[in-house]
Short mmCIF file of C-alpha atoms in Angstrom, two decimals:
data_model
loop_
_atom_site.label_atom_id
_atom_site.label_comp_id
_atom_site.label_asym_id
_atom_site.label_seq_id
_atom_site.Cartn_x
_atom_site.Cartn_y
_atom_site.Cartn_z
CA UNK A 1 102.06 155.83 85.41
CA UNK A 2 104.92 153.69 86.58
CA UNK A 3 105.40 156.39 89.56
CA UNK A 4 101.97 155.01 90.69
CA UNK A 5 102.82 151.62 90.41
CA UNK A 6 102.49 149.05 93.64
CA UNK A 7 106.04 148.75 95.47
CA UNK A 8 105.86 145.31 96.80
CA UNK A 9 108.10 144.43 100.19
CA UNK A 10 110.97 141.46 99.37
CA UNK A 11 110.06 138.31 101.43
CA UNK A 12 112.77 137.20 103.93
CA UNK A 13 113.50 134.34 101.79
CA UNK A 14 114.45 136.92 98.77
CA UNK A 15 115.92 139.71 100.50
CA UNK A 16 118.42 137.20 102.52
CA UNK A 17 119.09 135.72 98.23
CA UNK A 18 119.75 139.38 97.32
CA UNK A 19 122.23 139.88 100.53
CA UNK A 20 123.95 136.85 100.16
CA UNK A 21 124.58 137.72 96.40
CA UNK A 22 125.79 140.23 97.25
CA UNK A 23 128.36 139.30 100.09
CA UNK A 24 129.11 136.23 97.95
CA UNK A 25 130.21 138.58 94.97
CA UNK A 26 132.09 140.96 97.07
CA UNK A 27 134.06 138.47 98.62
CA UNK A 28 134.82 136.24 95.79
CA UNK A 29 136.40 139.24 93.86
CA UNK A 30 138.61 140.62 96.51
CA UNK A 31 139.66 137.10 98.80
CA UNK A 32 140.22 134.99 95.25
CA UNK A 33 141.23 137.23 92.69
CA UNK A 34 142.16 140.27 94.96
CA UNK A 35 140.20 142.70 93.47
CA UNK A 36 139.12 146.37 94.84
CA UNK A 37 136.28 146.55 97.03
CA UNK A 38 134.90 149.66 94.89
CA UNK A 39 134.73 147.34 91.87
CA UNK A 40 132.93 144.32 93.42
CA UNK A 41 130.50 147.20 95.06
CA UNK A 42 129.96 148.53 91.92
CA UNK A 43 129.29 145.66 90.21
CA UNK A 44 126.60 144.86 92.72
CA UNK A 45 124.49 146.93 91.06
CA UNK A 46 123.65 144.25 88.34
CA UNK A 47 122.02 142.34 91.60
CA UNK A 48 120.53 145.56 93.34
CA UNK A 49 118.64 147.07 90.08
CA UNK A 50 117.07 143.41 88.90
CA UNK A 51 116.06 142.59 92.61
CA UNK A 52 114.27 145.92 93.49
CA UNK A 53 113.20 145.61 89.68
CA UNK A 54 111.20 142.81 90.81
CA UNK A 55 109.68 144.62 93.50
CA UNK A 56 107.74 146.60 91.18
CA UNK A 57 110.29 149.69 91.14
CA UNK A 58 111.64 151.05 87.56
CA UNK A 59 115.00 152.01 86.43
CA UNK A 60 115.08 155.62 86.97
CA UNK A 61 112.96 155.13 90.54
CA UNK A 62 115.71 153.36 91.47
CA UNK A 63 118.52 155.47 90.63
CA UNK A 64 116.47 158.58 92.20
CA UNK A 65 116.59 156.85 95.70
CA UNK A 66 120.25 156.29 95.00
CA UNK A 67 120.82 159.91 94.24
CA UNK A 68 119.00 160.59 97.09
CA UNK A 69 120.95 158.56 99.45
CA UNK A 70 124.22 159.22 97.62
CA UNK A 71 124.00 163.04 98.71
CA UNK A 72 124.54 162.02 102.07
CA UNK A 73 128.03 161.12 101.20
CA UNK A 74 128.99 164.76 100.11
CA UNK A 75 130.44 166.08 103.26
CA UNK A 76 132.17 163.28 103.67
CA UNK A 77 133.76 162.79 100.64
CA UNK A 78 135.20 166.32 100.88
CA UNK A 79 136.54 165.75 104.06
CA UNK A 80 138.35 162.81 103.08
CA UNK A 81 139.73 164.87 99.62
CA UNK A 82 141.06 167.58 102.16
CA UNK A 83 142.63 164.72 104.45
CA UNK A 84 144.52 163.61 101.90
CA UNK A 85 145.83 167.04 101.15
CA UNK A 86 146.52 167.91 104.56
CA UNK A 87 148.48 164.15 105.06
CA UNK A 88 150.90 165.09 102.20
CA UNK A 89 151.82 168.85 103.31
CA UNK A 90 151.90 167.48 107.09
CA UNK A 91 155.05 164.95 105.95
CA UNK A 92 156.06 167.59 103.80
CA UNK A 93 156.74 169.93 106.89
CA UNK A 94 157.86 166.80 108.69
CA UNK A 95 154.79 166.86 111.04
CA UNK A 96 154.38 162.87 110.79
CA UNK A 97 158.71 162.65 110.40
CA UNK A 98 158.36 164.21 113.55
CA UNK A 99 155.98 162.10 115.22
CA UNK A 100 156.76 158.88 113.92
CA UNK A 101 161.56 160.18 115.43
CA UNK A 102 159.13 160.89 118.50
CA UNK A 103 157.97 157.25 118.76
CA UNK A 104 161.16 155.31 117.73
CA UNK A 105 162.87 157.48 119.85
CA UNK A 106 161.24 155.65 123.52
CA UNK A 107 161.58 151.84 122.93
CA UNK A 108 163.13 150.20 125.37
CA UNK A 109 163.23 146.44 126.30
CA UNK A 110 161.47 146.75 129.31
CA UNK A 111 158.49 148.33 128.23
CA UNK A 112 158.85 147.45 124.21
CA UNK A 113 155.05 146.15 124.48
CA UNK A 114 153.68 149.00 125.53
CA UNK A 115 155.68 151.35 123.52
CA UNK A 116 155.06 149.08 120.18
CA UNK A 117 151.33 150.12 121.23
CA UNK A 118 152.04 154.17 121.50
CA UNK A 119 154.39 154.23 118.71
CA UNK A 120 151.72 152.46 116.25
CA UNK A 121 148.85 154.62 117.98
CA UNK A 122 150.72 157.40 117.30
CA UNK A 123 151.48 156.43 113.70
CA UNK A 124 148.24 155.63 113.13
CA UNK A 125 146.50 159.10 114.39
CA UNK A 126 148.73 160.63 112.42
CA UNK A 127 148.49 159.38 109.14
CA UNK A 128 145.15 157.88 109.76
CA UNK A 129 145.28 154.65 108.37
CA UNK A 130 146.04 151.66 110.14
CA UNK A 131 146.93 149.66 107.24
CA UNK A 132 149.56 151.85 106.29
CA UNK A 133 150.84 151.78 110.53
CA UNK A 134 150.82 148.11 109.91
CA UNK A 135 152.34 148.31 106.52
CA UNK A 136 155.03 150.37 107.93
CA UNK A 137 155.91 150.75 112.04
CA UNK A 138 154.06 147.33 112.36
CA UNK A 139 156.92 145.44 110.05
CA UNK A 140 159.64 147.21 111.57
CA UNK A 141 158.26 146.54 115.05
CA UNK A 142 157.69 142.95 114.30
CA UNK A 143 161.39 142.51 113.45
CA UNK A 144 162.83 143.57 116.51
CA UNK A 145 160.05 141.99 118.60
CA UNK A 146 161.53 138.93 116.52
CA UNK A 147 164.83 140.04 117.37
CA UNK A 148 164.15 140.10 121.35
CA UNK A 149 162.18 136.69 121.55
CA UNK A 150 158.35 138.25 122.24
CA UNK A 151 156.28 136.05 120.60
CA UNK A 152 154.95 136.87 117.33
CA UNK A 153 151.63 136.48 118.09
CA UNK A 154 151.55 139.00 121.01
CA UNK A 155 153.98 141.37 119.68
CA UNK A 156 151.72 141.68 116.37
CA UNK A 157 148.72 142.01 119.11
CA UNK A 158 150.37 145.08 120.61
CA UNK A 159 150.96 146.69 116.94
CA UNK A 160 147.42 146.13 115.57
CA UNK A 161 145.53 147.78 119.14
CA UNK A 162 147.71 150.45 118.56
CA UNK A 163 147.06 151.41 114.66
CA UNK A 164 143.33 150.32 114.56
CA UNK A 165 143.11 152.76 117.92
CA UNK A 166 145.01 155.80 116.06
CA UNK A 167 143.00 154.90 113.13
CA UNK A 168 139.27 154.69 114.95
CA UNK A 169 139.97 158.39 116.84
CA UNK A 170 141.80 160.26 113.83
CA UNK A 171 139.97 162.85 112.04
CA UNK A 172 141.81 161.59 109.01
CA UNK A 173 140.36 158.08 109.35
CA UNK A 174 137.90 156.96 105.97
CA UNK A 175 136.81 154.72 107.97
CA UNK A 176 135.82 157.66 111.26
CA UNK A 177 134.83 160.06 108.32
CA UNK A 178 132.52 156.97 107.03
CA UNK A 179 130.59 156.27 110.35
CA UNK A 180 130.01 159.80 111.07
CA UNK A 181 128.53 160.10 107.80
CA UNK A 182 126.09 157.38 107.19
CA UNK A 183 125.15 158.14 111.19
CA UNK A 184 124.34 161.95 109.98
CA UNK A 185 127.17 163.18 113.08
CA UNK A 186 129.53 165.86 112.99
CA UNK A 187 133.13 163.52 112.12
CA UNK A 188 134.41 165.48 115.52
CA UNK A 189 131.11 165.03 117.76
CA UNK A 190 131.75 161.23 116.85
CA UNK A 191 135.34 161.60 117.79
CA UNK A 192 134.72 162.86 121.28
CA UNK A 193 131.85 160.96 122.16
CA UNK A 194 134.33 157.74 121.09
CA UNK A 195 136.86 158.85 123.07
CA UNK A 196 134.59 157.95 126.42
CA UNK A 197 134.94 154.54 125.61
CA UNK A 198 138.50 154.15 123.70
CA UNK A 199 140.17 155.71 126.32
CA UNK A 200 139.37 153.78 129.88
CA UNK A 201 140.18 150.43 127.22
CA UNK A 202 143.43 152.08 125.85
CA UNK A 203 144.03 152.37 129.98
CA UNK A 204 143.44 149.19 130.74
CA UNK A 205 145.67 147.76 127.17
CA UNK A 206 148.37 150.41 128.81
CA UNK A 207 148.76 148.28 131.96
CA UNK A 208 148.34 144.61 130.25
CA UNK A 209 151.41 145.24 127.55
CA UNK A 210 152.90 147.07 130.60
CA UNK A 211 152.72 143.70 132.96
CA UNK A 212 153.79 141.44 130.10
CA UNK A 213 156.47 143.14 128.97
CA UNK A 214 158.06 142.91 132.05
CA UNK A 215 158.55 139.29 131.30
CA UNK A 216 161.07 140.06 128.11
CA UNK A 217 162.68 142.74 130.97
CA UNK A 218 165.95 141.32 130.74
CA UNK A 219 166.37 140.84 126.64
CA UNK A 220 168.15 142.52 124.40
CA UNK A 221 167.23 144.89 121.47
CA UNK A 222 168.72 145.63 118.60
CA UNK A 223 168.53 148.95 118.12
CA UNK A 224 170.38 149.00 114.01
CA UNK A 225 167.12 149.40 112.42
CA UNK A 226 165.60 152.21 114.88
CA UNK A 227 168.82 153.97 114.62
CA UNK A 228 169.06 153.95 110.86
CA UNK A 229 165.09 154.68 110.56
CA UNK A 230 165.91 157.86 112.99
CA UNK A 231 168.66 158.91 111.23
CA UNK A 232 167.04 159.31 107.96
CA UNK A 233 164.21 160.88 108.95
CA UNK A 234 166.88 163.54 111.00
CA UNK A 235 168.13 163.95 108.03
CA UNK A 236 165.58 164.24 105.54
CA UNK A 237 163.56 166.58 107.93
CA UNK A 238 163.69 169.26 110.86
CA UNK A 239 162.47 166.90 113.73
CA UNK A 240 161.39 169.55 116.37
CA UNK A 241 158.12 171.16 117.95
CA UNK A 242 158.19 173.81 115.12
CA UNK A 243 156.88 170.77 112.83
CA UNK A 244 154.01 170.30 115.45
CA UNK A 245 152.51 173.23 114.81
CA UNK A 246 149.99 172.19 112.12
CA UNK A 247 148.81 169.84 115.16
CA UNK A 248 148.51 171.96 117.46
CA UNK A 249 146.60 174.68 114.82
CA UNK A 250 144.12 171.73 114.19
CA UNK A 251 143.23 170.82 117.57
CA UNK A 252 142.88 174.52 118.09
CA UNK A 253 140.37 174.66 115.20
CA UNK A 254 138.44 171.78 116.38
CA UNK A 255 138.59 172.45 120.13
CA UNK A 256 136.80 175.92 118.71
CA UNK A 257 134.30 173.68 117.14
CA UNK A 258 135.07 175.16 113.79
CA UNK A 259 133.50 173.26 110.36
CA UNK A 260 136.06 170.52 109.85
CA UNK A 261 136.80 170.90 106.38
CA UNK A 262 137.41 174.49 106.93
CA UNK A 263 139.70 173.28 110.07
CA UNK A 264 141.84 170.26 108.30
CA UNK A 265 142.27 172.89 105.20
CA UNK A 266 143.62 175.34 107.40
CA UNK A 267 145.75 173.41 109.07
CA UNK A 268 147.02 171.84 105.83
CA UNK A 269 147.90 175.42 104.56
CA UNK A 270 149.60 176.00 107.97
CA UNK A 271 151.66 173.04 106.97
CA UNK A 272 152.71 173.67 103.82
CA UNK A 273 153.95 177.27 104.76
CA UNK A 274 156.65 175.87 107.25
CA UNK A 275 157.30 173.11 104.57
CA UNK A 276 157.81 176.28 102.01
CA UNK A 277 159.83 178.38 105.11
CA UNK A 278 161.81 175.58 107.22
CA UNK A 279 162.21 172.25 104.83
CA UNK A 280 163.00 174.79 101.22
CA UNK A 281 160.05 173.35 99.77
CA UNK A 282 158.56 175.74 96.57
CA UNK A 283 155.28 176.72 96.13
CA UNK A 284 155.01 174.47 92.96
CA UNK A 285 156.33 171.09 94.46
CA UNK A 286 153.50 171.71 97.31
CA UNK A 287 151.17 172.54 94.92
CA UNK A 288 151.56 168.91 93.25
CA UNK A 289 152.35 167.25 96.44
CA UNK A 290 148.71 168.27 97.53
CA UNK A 291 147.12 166.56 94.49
CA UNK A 292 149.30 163.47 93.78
CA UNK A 293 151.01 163.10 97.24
CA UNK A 294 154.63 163.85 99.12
CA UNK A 295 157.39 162.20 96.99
CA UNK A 296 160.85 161.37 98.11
CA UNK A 297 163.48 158.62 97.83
CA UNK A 298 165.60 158.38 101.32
CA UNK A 299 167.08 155.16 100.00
CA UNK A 300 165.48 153.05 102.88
CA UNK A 301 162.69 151.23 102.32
CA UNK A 302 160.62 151.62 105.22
CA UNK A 303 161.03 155.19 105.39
CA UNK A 304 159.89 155.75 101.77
CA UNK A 305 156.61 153.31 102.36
CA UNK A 306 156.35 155.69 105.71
CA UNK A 307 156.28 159.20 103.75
CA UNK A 308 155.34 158.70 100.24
CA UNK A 309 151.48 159.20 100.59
CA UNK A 310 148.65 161.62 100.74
CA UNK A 311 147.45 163.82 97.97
CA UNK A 312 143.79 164.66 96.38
CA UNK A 313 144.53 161.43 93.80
CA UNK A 314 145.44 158.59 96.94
CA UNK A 315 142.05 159.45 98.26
CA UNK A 316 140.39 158.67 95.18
CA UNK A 317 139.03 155.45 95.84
CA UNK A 318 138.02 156.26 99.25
CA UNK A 319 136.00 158.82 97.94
CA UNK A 320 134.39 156.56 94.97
CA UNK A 321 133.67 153.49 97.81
CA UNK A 322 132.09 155.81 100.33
CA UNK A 323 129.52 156.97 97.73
CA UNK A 324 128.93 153.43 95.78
CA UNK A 325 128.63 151.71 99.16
CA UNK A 326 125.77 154.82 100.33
CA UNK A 327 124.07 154.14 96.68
CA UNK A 328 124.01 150.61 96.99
CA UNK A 329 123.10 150.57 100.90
CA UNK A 330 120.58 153.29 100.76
CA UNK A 331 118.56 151.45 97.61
CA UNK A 332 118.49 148.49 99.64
CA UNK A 333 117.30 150.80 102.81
CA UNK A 334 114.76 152.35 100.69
CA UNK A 335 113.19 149.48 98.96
CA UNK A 336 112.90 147.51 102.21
CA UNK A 337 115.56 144.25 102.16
CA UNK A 338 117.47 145.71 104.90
CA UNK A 339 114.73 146.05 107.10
CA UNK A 340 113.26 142.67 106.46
CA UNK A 341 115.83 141.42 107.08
CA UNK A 342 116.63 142.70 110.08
CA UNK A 343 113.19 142.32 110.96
CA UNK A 344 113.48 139.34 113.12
CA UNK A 345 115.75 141.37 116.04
CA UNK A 346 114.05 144.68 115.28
CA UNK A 347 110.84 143.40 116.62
CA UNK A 348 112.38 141.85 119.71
CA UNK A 349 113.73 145.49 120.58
CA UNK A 350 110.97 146.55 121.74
CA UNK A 351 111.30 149.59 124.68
CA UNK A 352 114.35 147.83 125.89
CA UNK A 353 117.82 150.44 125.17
CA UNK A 354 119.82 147.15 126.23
CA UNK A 355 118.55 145.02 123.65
CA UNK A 356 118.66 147.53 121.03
CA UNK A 357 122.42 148.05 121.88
CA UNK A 358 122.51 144.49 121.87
CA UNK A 359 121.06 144.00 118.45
CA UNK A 360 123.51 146.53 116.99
CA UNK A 361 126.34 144.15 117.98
CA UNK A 362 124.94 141.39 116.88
CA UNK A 363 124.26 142.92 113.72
CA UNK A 364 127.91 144.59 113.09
CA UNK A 365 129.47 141.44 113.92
CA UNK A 366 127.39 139.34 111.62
CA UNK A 367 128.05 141.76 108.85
CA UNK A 368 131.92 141.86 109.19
CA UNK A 369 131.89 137.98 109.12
CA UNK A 370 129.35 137.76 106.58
CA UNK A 371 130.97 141.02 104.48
CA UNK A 372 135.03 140.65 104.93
CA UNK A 373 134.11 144.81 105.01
CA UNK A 374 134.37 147.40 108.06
CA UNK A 375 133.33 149.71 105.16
CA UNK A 376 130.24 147.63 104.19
CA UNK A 377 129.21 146.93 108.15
CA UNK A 378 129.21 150.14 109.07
CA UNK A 379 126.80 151.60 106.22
CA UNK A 380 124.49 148.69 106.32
CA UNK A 381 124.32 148.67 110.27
CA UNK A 382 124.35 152.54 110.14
CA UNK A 383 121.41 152.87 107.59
CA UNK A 384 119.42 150.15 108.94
CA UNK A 385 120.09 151.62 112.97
CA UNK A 386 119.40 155.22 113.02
CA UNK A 387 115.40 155.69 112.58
CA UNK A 388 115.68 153.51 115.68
CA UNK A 389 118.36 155.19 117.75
CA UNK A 390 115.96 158.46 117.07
CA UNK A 391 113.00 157.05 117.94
CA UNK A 392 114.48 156.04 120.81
CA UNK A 393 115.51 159.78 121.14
CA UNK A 394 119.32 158.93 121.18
CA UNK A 395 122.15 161.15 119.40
CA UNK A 396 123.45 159.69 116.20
CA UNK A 397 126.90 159.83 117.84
CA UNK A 398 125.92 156.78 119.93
CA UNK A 399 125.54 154.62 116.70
CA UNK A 400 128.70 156.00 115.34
CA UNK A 401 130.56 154.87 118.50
CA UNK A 402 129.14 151.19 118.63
CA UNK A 403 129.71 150.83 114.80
CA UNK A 404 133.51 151.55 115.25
CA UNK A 405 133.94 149.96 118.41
CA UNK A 406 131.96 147.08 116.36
CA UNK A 407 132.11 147.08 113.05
CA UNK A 408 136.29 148.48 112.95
CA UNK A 409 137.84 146.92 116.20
CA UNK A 410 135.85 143.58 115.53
CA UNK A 411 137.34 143.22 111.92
CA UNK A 412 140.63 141.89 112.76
CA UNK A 413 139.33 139.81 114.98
CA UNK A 414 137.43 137.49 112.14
CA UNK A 415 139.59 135.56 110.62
CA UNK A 416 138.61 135.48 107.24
CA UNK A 417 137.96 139.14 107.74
CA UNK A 418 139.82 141.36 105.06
CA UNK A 419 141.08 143.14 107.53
CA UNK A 420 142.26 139.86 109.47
CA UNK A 421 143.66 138.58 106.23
CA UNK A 422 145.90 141.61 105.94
CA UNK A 423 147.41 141.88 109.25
CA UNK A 424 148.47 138.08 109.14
CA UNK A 425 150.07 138.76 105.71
CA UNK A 426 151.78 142.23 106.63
CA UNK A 427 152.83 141.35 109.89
CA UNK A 428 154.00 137.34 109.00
CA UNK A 429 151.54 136.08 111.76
CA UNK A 430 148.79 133.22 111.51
CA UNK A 431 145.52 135.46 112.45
CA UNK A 432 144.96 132.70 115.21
CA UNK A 433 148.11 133.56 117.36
CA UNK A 434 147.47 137.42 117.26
CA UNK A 435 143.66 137.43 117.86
CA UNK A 436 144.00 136.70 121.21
CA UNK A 437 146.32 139.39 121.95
CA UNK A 438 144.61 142.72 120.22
CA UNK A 439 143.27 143.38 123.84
CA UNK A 440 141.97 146.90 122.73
CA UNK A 441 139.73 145.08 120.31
CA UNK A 442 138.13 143.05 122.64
CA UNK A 443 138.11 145.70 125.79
CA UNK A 444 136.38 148.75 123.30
CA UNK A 445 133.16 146.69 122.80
CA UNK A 446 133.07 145.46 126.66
CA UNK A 447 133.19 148.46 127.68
CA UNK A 448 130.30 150.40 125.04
CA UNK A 449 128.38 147.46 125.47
CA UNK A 450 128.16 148.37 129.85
CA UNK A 451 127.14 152.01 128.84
CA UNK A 452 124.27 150.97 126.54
CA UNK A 453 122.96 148.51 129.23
CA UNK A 454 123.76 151.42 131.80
CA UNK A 455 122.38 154.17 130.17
CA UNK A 456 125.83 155.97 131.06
CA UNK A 457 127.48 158.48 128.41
CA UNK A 458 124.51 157.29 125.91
CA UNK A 459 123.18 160.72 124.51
CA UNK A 460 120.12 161.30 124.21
CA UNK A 461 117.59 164.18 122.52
CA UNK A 462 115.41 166.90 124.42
CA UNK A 463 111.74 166.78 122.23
CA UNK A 464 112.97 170.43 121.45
CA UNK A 465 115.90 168.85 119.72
CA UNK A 466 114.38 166.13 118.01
CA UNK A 467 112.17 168.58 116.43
CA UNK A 468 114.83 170.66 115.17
CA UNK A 469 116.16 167.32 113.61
CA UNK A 470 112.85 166.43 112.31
CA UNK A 471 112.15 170.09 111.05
CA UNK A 472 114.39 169.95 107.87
CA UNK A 473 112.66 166.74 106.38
CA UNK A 474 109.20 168.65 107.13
CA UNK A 475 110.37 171.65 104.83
CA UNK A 476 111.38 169.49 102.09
#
C-alpha cells in the first residue's frame, strides 16, 4: 500500500533547507574539524531519508532509488580500484621515476615558468592526482622559485595549471573517472573530447609563463635540490625508455579503443613484469604492492612522498565517496529537490544551446562555492544536466567536458574552496596572490564556454543514435 502512496514535489523553500543542510554539514566537518568528505556525505543521509520521508516516500523506497542510482557508480569504481593498481606497479618499474628524472631534468632559469608548468603536468598525468603533484613537485618547485626571486604567487600559479591540467586529462584521475561516470561517457571518449578545449588553453598558458619568465632571465637557480631529487631516483630506479613502455602499451590499448579496465589492467601487468625483470622486484612484493601500494625509504623526503602510493587499499575512499555521493545525489534527483531547485534557470533554457551551456556554468560554479567539493559539483550538476543535454540531442561527453573545465579548474579558484584551501597550505601561498595567476583555470572555461555558444566541437546525436540510447531503458 505504501508503494501506492502520493509522492509529493519539495517546495523551493524546502528543497533549498534540505541543500543548504546539507552543504552546511559537509563543510562544517571537513573546513572546522577536518574531517573526510566520505564521512560528512555519509552522514547526510540522516537529512536526505527524513526530507524525502516527508515527501510521502518510505524507508525502503528510498533506499531502492539509491540502489538504483548507486549502480551507476560500478564501472567506475572498478576503474579507479585498477588505477590504483596500475599507479603502484608503474613506480615500481620506475615508469613515474622516469617521468618525474624527465621533468627535473629541463629547468632552466630562463624558462623555469613554463617548465614548473610541464614538469607538474607531467607529474600530474602520471600519477593522476593533483594534490599529490602539489604535495610533492609543487613544494619542491616553490622552493627554488623562492630561491630565484619569482614571486610566490605566480610561481604557485604555474604549479597548480600544471597538476590540475595532468589531473583533468589522466585516465587515472577520480575526479575524470567521476565525471565520465555520473555523465554515462566512456572515461576515454570524455578524455578526447576534453582535450579540444584543454589543449588550445594549455597553448596559450605555454606562451604566458613563456613571456614572463623571461623577466627572471637573468637569475640564478639553485640546482642542490634537483640534483639530489635526480640522483635518488637514478639510483633507486632504471631511468630510461624501457620504463616507458607500460605508457606507451596503454595509449596503444586506448588508441585501439579497447574497454579501459581491460586496458589500465594490462598495462599494469606490463608494468609489473619489467619491475619483476629490470628493477629485481619478486612476484610476492608486486603482489602486495598492487593491494597496499609501492613502499620504499630513499632517505629523502620528497622522493618518498613522490613514490610511496597506489595500491587497491589507497583507492579505498575514492571508491566509497564516488558511490555515497551517486546515492545521496541520485535520491535527491529522483525525489525532485534537485530539479526544483534548479527550476528557476531550467525554465529560462528554453531552445537556446547558449543558455543551456550558460546555465551549466552558472550552476557548477555555484555548487563549488556553495559545496567546498569538485566531487559534489560534478554529480549534482551531472545528474541534474543530462536529461537536458539529451533532449537537446547532445553527447554526454559535452557535459563531462564543461563539468571539469567547471566544476575541477574553477575549484582552486574559490577561495574558501577545499581545493583552494589546500593549495595555499601546501604550497605556503595566500589563495589571493595565486588565483590570479592559474591562467589555465581561467582560459579552459573561456574557451568551452565559445564552443557551446558556437555550436563548434559540441557533439551531438543522429535520432538513430538517440534511440539506441533510449532503447535499453525501454527493455527494462
Amino acid at each position: 500500500m505504501s508503494k501506492n502512496m502520493e509522492k509529493r514535489k519539495p517546495t523551493f523553500q524546502f528543497a533549498m533547507l534540505v541543500m543548504i543542510a546539507i552543504i552546511s554539514l559537509t563543510t562544517v566537518g571537513m573546513v572546522v574539524f577536518k574531517a573526510s568528505i566520505t564521512t560528512m556525505f555519509l552522514l547526510s543521509w540522516l537529512i536526505v531519508v527524513p526530507a524525502a520521508m516527508k515527501l510521502g516516500y518510505t524507508n525502503s523506497e528510498i533506499e531502492e532509488l539509491g540502489y538504483e542510482v548507486g549502480k551507476g557508480a560500478f564501472q567506475s569504481n572498478l576503474i579507479v580500484l585498477s588505477v590504483g593498481i596500475l599507479i603502484a606497479t608503474w613506480t615500481a618499474a620506475g615508469t613515474i621515476p622516469t617521468i618525474v628524472y624527465s621533468g627535473l631534468a629541463i629547468i632552466t632559469p630562463k624558462y623555469f615558468l613554463v617548465t614548473t608548468l610541464i614538469v607538474c603536468s607531467l607529474t600530474s598525468i602520471a600519477t593522476g592526482t593533483s594534490w599529490g603533484t602539489l604535495g610533492t613537485s609543487g613544494i619542491a618547485l616553490m622552493s627554488i622559485g623562492t630561491s630565484m626571486g619569482v614571486p610566490a604567487g605566480l610561481t604557485a600559479g604555474a604549479i597548480i595549471s600544471g597538476a590540475f591540467f595532468g589531473d583533468k586529462i589522466s585516465p587515472l584521475s577520480d575526479s575524470t573517472n567521476l565525471a565520465a561516470a555520473v555523465c554515462k561517457t566512456d572515461v576515454i571518449t570524455h578524455i578526447k573530447h576534453m582535450t579540444l578545449s584543454a589543449i588550445p588553453a594549455y597553448i596559450i598558458c605555454v606562451v604566458l609563463y613563456t613571456v614572463i619568465g623571461f623577466k627572471y632571465a637573468s637569475n640564478t637557480i639553485d640546482y642542490n635540490q634537483i640534483n639530489q631529487v635526480m640522483g635518488v631516483l637514478k639510483d633507486n630506479f632504471n631511468i630510461g625508455f624501457v620504463a616507458i613502455i607500460p605508457i606507451i602499451f596503454l595509449l596503444i590499448l586506448l588508441l585501439l579503443q579497447k574497454p579501459s579496465i581491460v586496458s589500465i589492467l594490462s598495462s599494469a601487468v606490463v608494468g609489473a613484469v619489467i619491475a619483476f625483470i629490470q628493477e629485481g622486484e619478486s612476484v610476492n612484493r608486486l603482489l602486495n604492492y598492487m593491494l597496499n601500494g609501492f613502499s620504499i625509504e630513499t632517505g629523502l623526503d620528497y622522493t618518498d612522498k613522490l613514490l610511496n602510493r597506489g595500491g587497491i587499499m589507497s583507492m579505498a575512499e575514492t571508491v566509497l565517496l564516488v558511490f555515497i555521493v551517486f546515492v545521496i545525489a541520485g535520491i535527491l534527483q529522483k525525489t525532485g529537490f534537485l530539479e526544483v531547485l534548479l527550476q528557476p534557470m531550467l525554465s529560462k533554457i528554453g531552445n537556446s544551446r547558449s543558455k543551456l551551456v550558460g546555465t551549466t556554468f552558472i550552476a557548477s560554479y555555484l555548487a563549488n562555492a556553495f559545496s567546498s567539493s569538485m566531487m559534489f559539483t560534478s554529480v549534482f550538476v551531472g545528474t541534474i544536466m543530462s536529461p537536458i543535454y539529451k533532449e537537446f540531442k547532445l553527447k554526454p561527453e559535452n557535459l563531462s567536458r564543461i563539468i571539469q573545465d567547471t566544476a575541477t579548474l574553477g575549484a582552486p579558484l574559490i577561495p574558501w574552496n577545499s581545493n583552494a584551501i589546500f593549495c595555499s597550505q601546501t604550497l605556503g601561498v595566500s589563495a589571493f596572490e595565486f588565483i590570479p595567476y592559474c591562467f589555465l583555470n581561467w582560459i579552459t572555461p573561456v574557451v568551452t564556454l565559445i564552443y557551446g555558444v558556437t555550436g563548434f566541437t559540441m557533439k551531438t546525436y543522429t535520432d538513430e543514435e538517440l534511440n539506441m540510447v533510449e532503447e535499453p531503458k525501454k527493455a527494462v
